[in-house]
Short mmCIF file of C-alpha atoms in Angstrom, two decimals:
data_model
loop_
_atom_site.label_atom_id
_atom_site.label_comp_id
_atom_site.label_asym_id
_atom_site.label_seq_id
_atom_site.Cartn_x
_atom_site.Cartn_y
_atom_site.Cartn_z
CA MET A 1 -19.05 30.65 -19.16
CA LYS A 2 -17.06 31.57 -16.20
CA PRO A 3 -17.17 28.50 -13.53
CA THR A 4 -20.10 29.28 -11.02
CA ARG A 5 -19.21 27.26 -7.39
CA LEU A 6 -22.26 26.06 -5.89
CA TRP A 7 -21.61 28.20 -2.63
CA ASP A 8 -20.56 31.33 -4.36
CA LYS A 9 -21.80 34.30 -2.30
CA GLY A 10 -19.49 36.77 -4.36
CA TYR A 11 -16.73 36.96 -3.37
CA ASP A 12 -13.17 35.34 -3.91
CA VAL A 13 -11.78 32.77 -1.83
CA ASP A 14 -8.06 33.12 -1.41
CA PRO A 15 -5.97 31.52 -4.66
CA THR A 16 -3.65 29.69 -2.26
CA VAL A 17 -6.65 28.57 0.16
CA HIS A 18 -8.88 27.65 -2.84
CA ARG A 19 -6.25 24.79 -4.41
CA PHE A 20 -5.80 23.33 -1.08
CA THR A 21 -9.44 22.73 0.16
CA VAL A 22 -9.94 21.62 -3.21
CA GLY A 23 -7.59 19.03 -3.54
CA ASP A 24 -7.69 16.50 -5.79
CA ASP A 25 -11.80 16.09 -5.97
CA TYR A 26 -11.65 17.52 -9.63
CA VAL A 27 -9.38 14.57 -10.65
CA LEU A 28 -11.11 11.90 -8.20
CA ASP A 29 -14.44 13.28 -9.11
CA LEU A 30 -14.28 12.16 -13.07
CA GLU A 31 -14.94 8.39 -11.32
CA MET A 32 -18.21 9.90 -10.05
CA VAL A 33 -19.65 11.38 -13.35
CA GLU A 34 -22.60 9.08 -13.60
CA ALA A 35 -23.24 8.67 -10.64
CA ASP A 36 -23.52 12.10 -9.63
CA CYS A 37 -26.01 11.86 -12.89
CA LEU A 38 -28.06 9.27 -11.71
CA GLY A 39 -28.64 10.95 -8.45
CA SER A 40 -29.54 14.36 -10.35
CA VAL A 41 -32.07 12.37 -12.69
CA ALA A 42 -34.13 10.32 -9.53
CA HIS A 43 -33.50 13.70 -7.30
CA ALA A 44 -35.32 15.83 -10.56
CA MET A 45 -37.85 12.71 -10.23
CA THR A 46 -38.27 13.32 -6.43
CA LEU A 47 -38.32 17.01 -6.99
CA GLN A 48 -41.68 16.66 -9.63
CA ARG A 49 -43.38 14.70 -7.44
CA ALA A 50 -42.93 17.15 -4.52
CA GLY A 51 -44.30 19.97 -7.18
CA VAL A 52 -41.10 21.88 -7.60
CA LEU A 53 -40.52 21.06 -10.83
CA THR A 54 -42.85 19.83 -14.07
CA LYS A 55 -42.41 16.88 -16.32
CA ARG A 56 -41.27 18.79 -19.08
CA ASP A 57 -38.39 20.03 -16.78
CA VAL A 58 -37.39 16.47 -15.85
CA GLN A 59 -37.70 15.28 -19.13
CA ARG A 60 -35.14 18.22 -20.18
CA LEU A 61 -33.02 17.65 -17.30
CA ARG A 62 -32.98 14.15 -17.91
CA LYS A 63 -31.84 14.18 -21.51
CA GLU A 64 -29.50 16.75 -20.56
CA LEU A 65 -27.66 14.36 -17.84
CA ALA A 66 -27.82 11.26 -20.19
CA ALA A 67 -25.59 13.26 -22.23
CA ILE A 68 -22.94 14.36 -19.76
CA ALA A 69 -22.86 10.76 -18.35
CA ALA A 70 -22.35 9.44 -21.93
CA ASP A 71 -19.32 12.12 -21.97
CA GLY A 72 -18.03 11.01 -18.83
CA ARG A 73 -17.96 7.47 -19.99
CA ALA A 74 -15.53 8.38 -23.01
CA GLY A 75 -13.54 10.72 -21.17
CA ARG A 76 -15.03 14.17 -22.85
CA PHE A 77 -16.37 15.06 -19.40
CA LYS A 78 -13.74 17.61 -18.00
CA ILE A 79 -14.17 19.41 -14.19
CA THR A 80 -11.76 22.48 -13.51
CA VAL A 81 -9.93 23.35 -10.41
CA GLU A 82 -12.37 26.37 -10.57
CA GLN A 83 -15.29 24.14 -10.63
CA GLU A 84 -13.79 22.35 -7.39
CA ASP A 85 -15.66 19.26 -7.66
CA VAL A 86 -18.81 17.18 -10.13
CA HIS A 87 -21.38 18.30 -8.70
CA THR A 88 -20.11 22.03 -9.44
CA ALA A 89 -19.20 20.83 -13.13
CA ILE A 90 -22.45 19.51 -13.93
CA GLU A 91 -24.90 21.89 -12.36
CA ASN A 92 -22.82 24.43 -14.33
CA ARG A 93 -23.38 22.82 -17.89
CA LEU A 94 -26.79 22.23 -17.05
CA THR A 95 -27.39 25.94 -16.37
CA ASP A 96 -25.10 26.73 -19.55
CA ARG A 97 -27.42 24.39 -22.08
CA LEU A 98 -30.60 24.59 -19.87
CA GLY A 99 -30.65 28.28 -18.20
CA GLU A 100 -32.94 28.59 -15.23
CA LEU A 101 -33.80 25.26 -15.05
CA GLY A 102 -30.45 24.49 -14.34
CA LYS A 103 -30.47 26.28 -11.79
CA LYS A 104 -33.55 24.17 -10.06
CA ILE A 105 -31.48 21.35 -9.60
CA HIS A 106 -29.98 21.43 -6.44
CA THR A 107 -33.36 22.24 -4.38
CA ALA A 108 -33.60 20.40 -1.44
CA ARG A 109 -30.50 18.68 -1.41
CA SER A 110 -26.80 19.69 -0.41
CA ARG A 111 -23.51 18.41 -1.44
CA ASN A 112 -23.28 16.72 1.74
CA ASP A 113 -25.76 14.18 0.42
CA GLN A 114 -24.56 14.40 -2.98
CA VAL A 115 -21.59 12.96 -2.34
CA ILE A 116 -22.45 10.19 -0.28
CA VAL A 117 -24.79 8.65 -2.56
CA ASN A 118 -22.48 9.58 -5.37
CA THR A 119 -20.01 7.35 -3.48
CA ARG A 120 -22.66 4.40 -2.89
CA LEU A 121 -23.53 4.30 -6.22
CA TRP A 122 -20.00 3.94 -7.44
CA ALA A 123 -19.49 1.72 -4.63
CA ARG A 124 -22.05 -0.82 -6.14
CA GLN A 125 -20.26 -0.68 -9.41
CA ARG A 126 -16.91 -1.92 -7.33
CA PHE A 127 -18.97 -4.53 -5.83
CA VAL A 128 -19.74 -6.07 -8.64
CA GLU A 129 -16.45 -5.78 -10.21
CA LEU A 130 -14.85 -6.88 -6.74
CA GLY A 131 -17.13 -10.01 -6.16
CA THR A 132 -16.48 -11.35 -9.84
CA THR A 133 -12.75 -10.52 -9.49
CA ILE A 134 -12.62 -12.44 -6.09
CA LEU A 135 -15.23 -15.20 -7.03
CA GLN A 136 -12.97 -15.90 -10.36
CA LEU A 137 -9.78 -16.34 -8.36
CA ALA A 138 -11.61 -18.38 -5.88
CA ASP A 139 -12.74 -20.81 -8.91
CA THR A 140 -9.85 -20.45 -10.52
CA ILE A 141 -8.01 -21.64 -7.37
CA ARG A 142 -10.43 -24.45 -6.72
CA ARG A 143 -9.45 -25.98 -10.17
CA PHE A 144 -6.14 -25.91 -8.95
CA ALA A 145 -6.60 -27.23 -5.64
CA ASP A 146 -9.04 -30.28 -7.54
CA ARG A 147 -6.06 -30.62 -10.10
CA HIS A 148 -3.27 -31.36 -7.36
CA LYS A 149 -5.39 -32.62 -4.71
CA ASN A 150 -3.31 -36.03 -4.33
CA VAL A 151 0.44 -34.13 -4.83
CA PRO A 152 2.35 -34.52 -1.48
CA MET A 153 3.29 -31.27 0.49
CA VAL A 154 4.98 -31.05 3.32
CA GLY A 155 2.96 -29.79 5.96
CA ARG A 156 4.74 -26.45 7.78
CA THR A 157 4.55 -25.12 11.34
CA HIS A 158 7.21 -22.02 12.05
CA MET A 159 8.27 -23.15 8.77
CA GLN A 160 9.72 -26.14 10.23
CA ARG A 161 8.83 -29.61 8.28
CA ALA A 162 5.92 -30.88 10.20
CA MET A 163 3.17 -33.63 9.01
CA PRO A 164 1.81 -34.97 5.75
CA SER A 165 -0.15 -32.33 3.57
CA SER A 166 -0.86 -31.91 -0.15
CA VAL A 167 -0.99 -29.19 -2.72
CA GLY A 168 -4.78 -29.35 -2.68
CA LEU A 169 -4.83 -28.84 0.53
CA TRP A 170 -2.71 -26.04 0.88
CA ALA A 171 -4.49 -24.38 -2.31
CA GLY A 172 -8.01 -25.62 -0.31
CA ALA A 173 -7.07 -23.05 2.52
CA TRP A 174 -6.82 -19.84 0.81
CA LEU A 175 -9.98 -21.06 -1.67
CA GLU A 176 -11.68 -20.91 1.90
CA SER A 177 -10.50 -17.70 3.19
CA LEU A 178 -11.07 -15.91 -0.21
CA LEU A 179 -15.32 -17.11 -0.07
CA ASP A 180 -15.13 -15.65 3.49
CA ASP A 181 -13.84 -12.58 2.63
CA PHE A 182 -16.84 -12.67 0.21
CA GLU A 183 -18.91 -12.92 2.96
CA LEU A 184 -17.34 -9.33 4.30
CA VAL A 185 -17.97 -7.93 1.13
CA GLU A 186 -21.34 -8.80 1.02
CA THR A 187 -22.07 -7.60 4.55
CA ALA A 188 -20.38 -4.40 3.15
CA TYR A 189 -22.77 -4.28 -0.08
CA ARG A 190 -26.12 -4.20 2.86
CA LEU A 191 -24.88 -1.85 4.64
CA ASN A 192 -23.79 0.42 1.44
CA ASP A 193 -27.36 -0.01 0.32
CA GLN A 194 -29.28 2.81 2.06
CA CYS A 195 -29.97 5.85 0.18
CA PRO A 196 -28.91 9.17 1.87
CA LEU A 197 -30.89 11.42 -0.62
CA GLY A 198 -33.07 14.13 0.86
CA SER A 199 -30.65 14.24 4.44
CA ALA A 200 -29.48 17.60 2.79
CA ALA A 201 -26.98 18.92 5.39
CA GLY A 202 -27.61 16.25 7.52
CA TYR A 203 -31.29 18.04 8.80
CA GLY A 204 -33.57 17.38 6.06
CA VAL A 205 -35.74 20.36 4.24
CA PRO A 206 -39.11 21.99 4.87
CA LEU A 207 -40.40 20.74 1.15
CA PRO A 208 -42.79 17.27 0.69
CA ILE A 209 -39.82 15.24 -0.50
CA ASP A 210 -40.54 11.46 -0.56
CA ARG A 211 -37.35 9.83 0.13
CA ALA A 212 -38.84 6.29 -0.18
CA TYR A 213 -39.42 7.23 -4.22
CA THR A 214 -35.89 8.65 -4.58
CA ALA A 215 -33.93 5.39 -2.80
CA LYS A 216 -36.73 3.07 -5.21
CA LEU A 217 -35.82 4.80 -8.10
CA LEU A 218 -31.89 4.35 -7.70
CA GLY A 219 -32.70 0.71 -6.53
CA PHE A 220 -31.39 1.06 -3.03
CA GLY A 221 -33.01 -1.59 -0.59
CA ARG A 222 -33.85 0.87 2.26
CA VAL A 223 -33.85 4.79 2.91
CA GLN A 224 -31.44 5.61 5.71
CA ASN A 225 -33.87 6.68 7.91
CA ASN A 226 -31.91 9.14 10.40
CA VAL A 227 -31.11 12.39 8.16
CA LEU A 228 -28.63 12.91 10.55
CA TYR A 229 -26.88 9.66 10.47
CA ALA A 230 -26.80 9.76 6.70
CA ASN A 231 -24.17 12.53 7.05
CA ASN A 232 -22.37 10.83 10.01
CA SER A 233 -21.86 7.34 8.14
CA ARG A 234 -19.95 8.98 5.47
CA GLY A 235 -16.45 7.56 6.31
CA LYS A 236 -17.90 4.62 8.18
CA ILE A 237 -19.80 2.87 5.28
CA GLU A 238 -16.44 3.31 3.14
CA SER A 239 -14.08 2.02 6.18
CA ILE A 240 -16.48 -1.22 5.67
CA LEU A 241 -15.99 -1.94 2.36
CA LEU A 242 -11.98 -1.27 2.82
CA ALA A 243 -12.31 -3.44 6.03
CA ALA A 244 -13.26 -6.18 3.48
CA CYS A 245 -10.61 -5.42 1.06
CA VAL A 246 -8.28 -5.31 3.77
CA GLN A 247 -8.80 -8.47 4.66
CA ILE A 248 -8.66 -9.92 0.83
CA ALA A 249 -5.51 -7.88 0.29
CA MET A 250 -3.90 -9.97 3.68
CA ASP A 251 -4.42 -13.03 2.28
CA LEU A 252 -3.29 -12.01 -1.11
CA SER A 253 -0.45 -10.50 0.45
CA ARG A 254 0.20 -14.58 2.61
CA ILE A 255 -0.75 -16.19 -0.81
CA SER A 256 2.17 -13.95 -2.61
CA GLN A 257 4.47 -15.17 0.50
CA ASP A 258 3.99 -18.80 0.10
CA LEU A 259 4.38 -18.64 -3.76
CA ILE A 260 7.58 -16.64 -3.30
CA VAL A 261 9.44 -18.89 -0.71
CA PHE A 262 8.17 -22.08 -2.92
CA SER A 263 9.37 -21.15 -5.89
CA MET A 264 12.59 -20.47 -4.50
CA PRO A 265 15.15 -22.72 -6.13
CA GLU A 266 16.06 -23.96 -2.91
CA PHE A 267 12.51 -25.35 -2.34
CA GLY A 268 11.56 -25.59 -6.08
CA TYR A 269 8.10 -26.71 -5.44
CA PHE A 270 6.48 -24.28 -7.92
CA THR A 271 7.86 -22.62 -10.79
CA LEU A 272 6.69 -19.04 -12.34
CA PRO A 273 6.19 -19.06 -15.94
CA ASP A 274 8.52 -16.79 -17.47
CA GLU A 275 5.86 -14.47 -18.51
CA LEU A 276 4.49 -14.12 -14.80
CA THR A 277 8.56 -12.75 -14.17
CA SER A 278 10.70 -9.91 -14.47
CA GLY A 279 14.41 -9.51 -15.06
CA SER A 280 17.34 -7.42 -13.79
CA SER A 281 19.13 -4.82 -15.55
CA ILE A 282 22.61 -6.58 -14.55
CA MET A 283 21.87 -9.83 -13.82
CA PRO A 284 21.01 -11.77 -17.13
CA GLN A 285 20.15 -14.77 -15.20
CA LYS A 286 17.12 -13.28 -12.71
CA LYS A 287 13.62 -14.14 -13.05
CA ASN A 288 11.85 -11.85 -10.31
CA PRO A 289 8.69 -12.50 -9.08
CA CYS A 290 8.02 -9.27 -8.81
CA GLY A 291 4.06 -9.20 -9.55
CA LEU A 292 3.66 -11.13 -6.24
CA GLU A 293 5.94 -8.34 -4.28
CA LEU A 294 4.27 -5.82 -5.47
CA ILE A 295 1.00 -7.84 -4.22
CA ARG A 296 2.63 -7.71 -0.56
CA ALA A 297 3.86 -3.92 -0.94
CA LYS A 298 0.10 -3.16 -2.25
CA ALA A 299 -1.82 -5.21 0.69
CA ARG A 300 0.06 -2.25 3.05
CA SER A 301 -1.45 0.51 0.77
CA ILE A 302 -4.43 -0.59 1.21
CA ILE A 303 -4.12 -1.32 4.98
CA ALA A 304 -2.81 2.41 4.67
CA CYS A 305 -6.40 3.18 2.96
CA HIS A 306 -8.32 1.56 4.93
CA ASP A 307 -6.69 3.42 8.40
CA GLU A 308 -6.69 6.85 6.58
CA VAL A 309 -10.21 6.68 6.72
CA VAL A 310 -11.24 5.28 10.06
CA GLY A 311 -8.51 7.80 11.34
CA ILE A 312 -10.31 10.95 9.67
CA HIS A 313 -14.02 10.26 11.09
CA ALA A 314 -12.64 8.58 14.06
CA SER A 315 -12.90 11.72 16.42
CA LEU A 316 -15.21 14.06 13.99
CA PRO A 317 -18.32 15.60 16.07
CA SER A 318 -21.59 14.80 14.43
CA GLY A 319 -22.24 16.74 11.26
CA TYR A 320 -20.82 17.08 8.66
CA ASN A 321 -17.15 18.45 8.48
CA ARG A 322 -14.46 19.06 5.80
CA ASP A 323 -12.55 16.74 7.07
CA PHE A 324 -14.77 14.02 5.25
CA GLN A 325 -13.14 15.07 1.89
CA GLN A 326 -10.03 13.50 2.88
CA THR A 327 -11.93 9.80 2.91
CA LYS A 328 -12.48 10.12 -1.13
CA GLY A 329 -9.26 9.44 -2.77
CA ALA A 330 -8.57 6.39 0.16
CA VAL A 331 -11.27 4.83 -0.94
CA ILE A 332 -10.80 4.90 -4.50
CA ARG A 333 -7.68 3.95 -4.41
CA GLY A 334 -8.11 1.00 -1.69
CA VAL A 335 -10.89 -0.61 -3.89
CA HIS A 336 -9.37 -0.26 -7.23
CA LEU A 337 -5.79 -1.81 -5.84
CA THR A 338 -7.64 -4.57 -4.17
CA ILE A 339 -9.23 -5.64 -7.72
CA ALA A 340 -5.75 -5.17 -9.22
CA CYS A 341 -4.08 -7.58 -6.96
CA ALA A 342 -6.84 -10.24 -7.15
CA ARG A 343 -6.61 -10.18 -11.01
CA VAL A 344 -2.62 -10.66 -11.01
CA MET A 345 -3.45 -13.30 -8.52
CA ASP A 346 -5.48 -15.09 -11.09
CA VAL A 347 -3.51 -15.24 -13.60
CA THR A 348 -0.66 -16.59 -11.28
CA PHE A 349 -2.68 -19.50 -10.52
CA SER A 350 -3.75 -20.43 -14.01
CA LYS A 351 -0.20 -20.45 -14.99
CA LEU A 352 1.65 -21.75 -11.72
CA ARG A 353 3.63 -25.18 -12.34
CA VAL A 354 3.82 -27.50 -9.45
CA ASN A 355 6.59 -29.72 -9.60
CA GLU A 356 5.83 -33.21 -7.87
CA ASP A 357 9.19 -34.65 -7.76
CA LYS A 358 10.23 -31.48 -5.25
CA LEU A 359 7.44 -31.50 -3.49
CA ARG A 360 7.72 -35.57 -2.80
CA ALA A 361 11.77 -35.02 -2.38
CA GLY A 362 10.50 -33.48 0.73
CA PHE A 363 9.38 -36.32 2.71
CA VAL A 364 12.06 -37.22 5.04
CA GLY A 365 11.56 -39.40 7.75
CA GLU A 366 10.73 -37.02 10.66
CA VAL A 367 7.26 -35.68 8.59
CA PHE A 368 5.78 -38.72 9.76
CA ALA A 369 6.69 -38.48 13.57
CA THR A 370 3.17 -37.74 14.86
CA ASP A 371 1.84 -40.41 12.49
CA ARG A 372 4.61 -43.07 13.83
CA ALA A 373 3.27 -41.82 17.15
CA LEU A 374 -0.38 -42.47 16.36
CA GLU A 375 0.32 -45.93 15.18
CA LEU A 376 1.37 -46.64 18.81
CA VAL A 377 -1.54 -45.11 20.25
CA ALA A 378 -3.64 -47.55 17.88
CA GLN A 379 -1.35 -50.52 19.52
CA GLY A 380 -2.65 -49.37 23.00
CA VAL A 381 0.10 -47.22 23.92
CA SER A 382 -0.97 -43.74 25.51
CA PHE A 383 -0.11 -40.68 23.28
CA ARG A 384 1.97 -39.21 26.08
CA ASP A 385 4.51 -42.32 26.34
CA ALA A 386 4.15 -42.73 22.18
CA TYR A 387 5.36 -39.06 21.86
CA ARG A 388 7.84 -39.46 24.22
CA ARG A 389 9.19 -42.58 22.48
CA VAL A 390 8.93 -41.67 19.11
CA ALA A 391 11.05 -38.16 19.95
CA ALA A 392 13.47 -40.28 21.50
CA GLU A 393 13.90 -42.02 18.23
CA LEU A 394 13.84 -39.65 15.74
CA ASP A 395 16.80 -40.78 13.24
CA GLN A 396 15.75 -43.95 12.90
CA LEU A 397 12.03 -42.73 11.55
CA GLU A 398 11.72 -43.66 7.62
CA ALA A 399 9.78 -42.05 5.46
CA ILE A 400 6.98 -43.99 4.55
CA SER A 401 5.03 -43.37 1.21
CA PRO A 402 3.12 -39.78 1.36
CA ASP A 403 0.26 -41.08 -0.47
CA ARG A 404 -0.32 -43.15 1.55
CA ALA A 405 -0.58 -40.57 4.57
CA ILE A 406 -2.51 -38.49 2.33
CA LYS A 407 -4.95 -41.54 1.77
CA ASP A 408 -4.99 -42.02 5.80
CA ARG A 409 -6.41 -38.28 6.26
CA GLN A 410 -10.10 -39.05 5.78
CA GLY A 411 -11.55 -36.69 8.04
CA GLN A 412 -13.65 -33.97 6.38
CA GLY A 413 -11.60 -31.34 5.24
CA MET A 414 -8.24 -33.14 5.48
CA ALA A 415 -5.97 -34.08 2.61
CA GLY A 416 -7.49 -37.42 1.90
CA ASN A 417 -10.83 -35.60 1.89
CA LEU A 418 -10.77 -32.07 0.97
CA ARG A 419 -14.66 -31.60 0.15
CA LEU A 420 -13.85 -28.95 -2.44
CA ASP A 421 -17.81 -29.78 -3.65
CA LEU A 422 -18.59 -27.13 -0.44
CA SER A 423 -16.65 -24.38 -1.93
CA ARG A 424 -18.00 -25.00 -5.51
CA GLN A 425 -21.55 -24.74 -4.34
CA ARG A 426 -20.63 -21.81 -2.41
CA ILE A 427 -18.73 -20.01 -5.66
CA VAL A 428 -22.24 -20.89 -7.58
CA ALA A 429 -24.20 -19.31 -4.76
CA ASP A 430 -22.28 -16.31 -4.85
CA ARG A 431 -22.21 -16.01 -8.22
CA ARG A 432 -25.98 -15.54 -8.18
CA ILE A 433 -25.25 -12.73 -5.30
CA VAL A 434 -23.30 -10.87 -7.73
CA LYS A 435 -25.34 -11.26 -10.45
CA GLN A 436 -28.40 -9.41 -8.90
CA TRP A 437 -25.98 -6.84 -8.14
CA HIS A 438 -24.84 -6.64 -11.61
CA ASP A 439 -28.47 -6.63 -12.62
CA LEU A 440 -29.75 -4.16 -10.26
CA ALA A 441 -27.10 -1.65 -11.18
CA ASP A 442 -27.91 -2.17 -15.37
CA LYS A 443 -31.83 -1.33 -14.41
CA VAL A 444 -30.74 1.92 -12.29
CA ARG A 445 -28.70 2.98 -15.22
CA ARG A 446 -31.54 3.01 -17.23
CA LEU A 447 -32.49 6.26 -15.74
CA LEU A 448 -29.80 7.74 -17.97
CA LEU A 449 -31.54 6.39 -20.92
#
C-alpha cells in the first residue's frame, strides 16, 4: 500500500522540499511508537463516548494498536521517509489492517496535539529513568561520603589551599546539589503532567469531546485547559525538563573536573581504577580519565540542547508553527545524554579509590591560619587584630592535627557534623515519588493490553 500522508490533498511535494521538511522525524519517532499508540487508544475511547465510534470499533483499534506497540518495542515497526512520522505510519497500518475504521482514528485531533501528548507520555517514562538514575547516584555518593567522612582533605578556594575539610564534606556537597536537582526534575514532571489532547490544532473542535475523560485514561493529573495554550506550550514544557537536565549536567561536569584534577599524580588524592580509564595509542603508560572528560563535554551538549529548544520557540507567534519540529531531536538527545552521564558518574563513585596518605600530606601550616586566628579570638583578641597577627607570622605556623580540626567543626553541615542522615531521608522520600511515577506509567500502559 502506498503511504498516505495525513495531510494528502492529491498533489506531490517537490522531493527536495519533502525530504527537507521531514528532517529526521521518521527516525526520532521510533521512540514515540508506544506513546502514539497509548494516545490513540485513549482518543478512540473518547470518540466512543462522543458517539463517533462504537464499542466494537474501539476493541478492534485497541487490539491493533497493542500489536503495533509490541512491534515497536521489538524493533519491528518501521517508519519511512515517505510516511514522514509515527502518526502517519500508525494510521497507514490501521487503515491497511482495519480498512475504513483506520481512517476514523484521526477524527477531532491534529498532529499538533498528537505530537504534544506523545512527547509528554515519552517524557513521563524518561522522568522515571532520570529520577531513578539521579537518586541512585545520590545514594552512591552518600555512601561514599559516609565511608570517608573522617578522611581529612584540604579545602580550597581559588584552587589554593584554604581551610581544613574532609572527603565527606566534599562528596556531601555534590550529594546535596544533586538532590536539589531532583526537585527541579519533580517540578518539570508536574508541568508535564497535563493532557493536551482535544486541543486539536489549537482551537478545539465542534464535537462533544470529553477532555477530562481522555486525561484520566492517560493518567494525567489535569487537563491543559486552554486549547491554544496547549499548542503554545510545545517547546516550553520540554525546555523546563531540559533546564533540570542542565543543572544535573553542570553538577556532573564540575564533579568530573574535581576528580580529574584531584586524581592527577601531582595531587593523588583519588585514584581511578584501570577499568574506568582508557589508554593512548602511542604512550604505553597512559591511563586517561576519558569518561570524566566526556561528561564535561556532554554537559555542554546538554546545555546546547536546552538552548536550541529555547531559541526555537522564543520568538514564535501563538498557534502552531512548523519550527516546533526542530525541538524534538534536542529534547530526546538532551535527556538521554543526562541519564547516560549520571550512570557513568555512579560507576565512578562506586569504584573510586581514596588515598588518605596523599590527602593528609596536603595539610601544611598555612591551612590552619584561620583556625589559629580564631584561637586568638577565643583569648580575647579582636578578629581583625588576630587576622593581622597570623598574616604576619604565616611562616611560623605549624600544622596541627587535621583530625582535631575536623572534630572541632561541629556546626550543622560542617566536616565534623555532616548530617548525612538528612540526605538519606530525602533520598527515601524522593524514591517514593519516583515509584509513584513508575506505577502510574505502568498502569497507563495497560491500555495496550
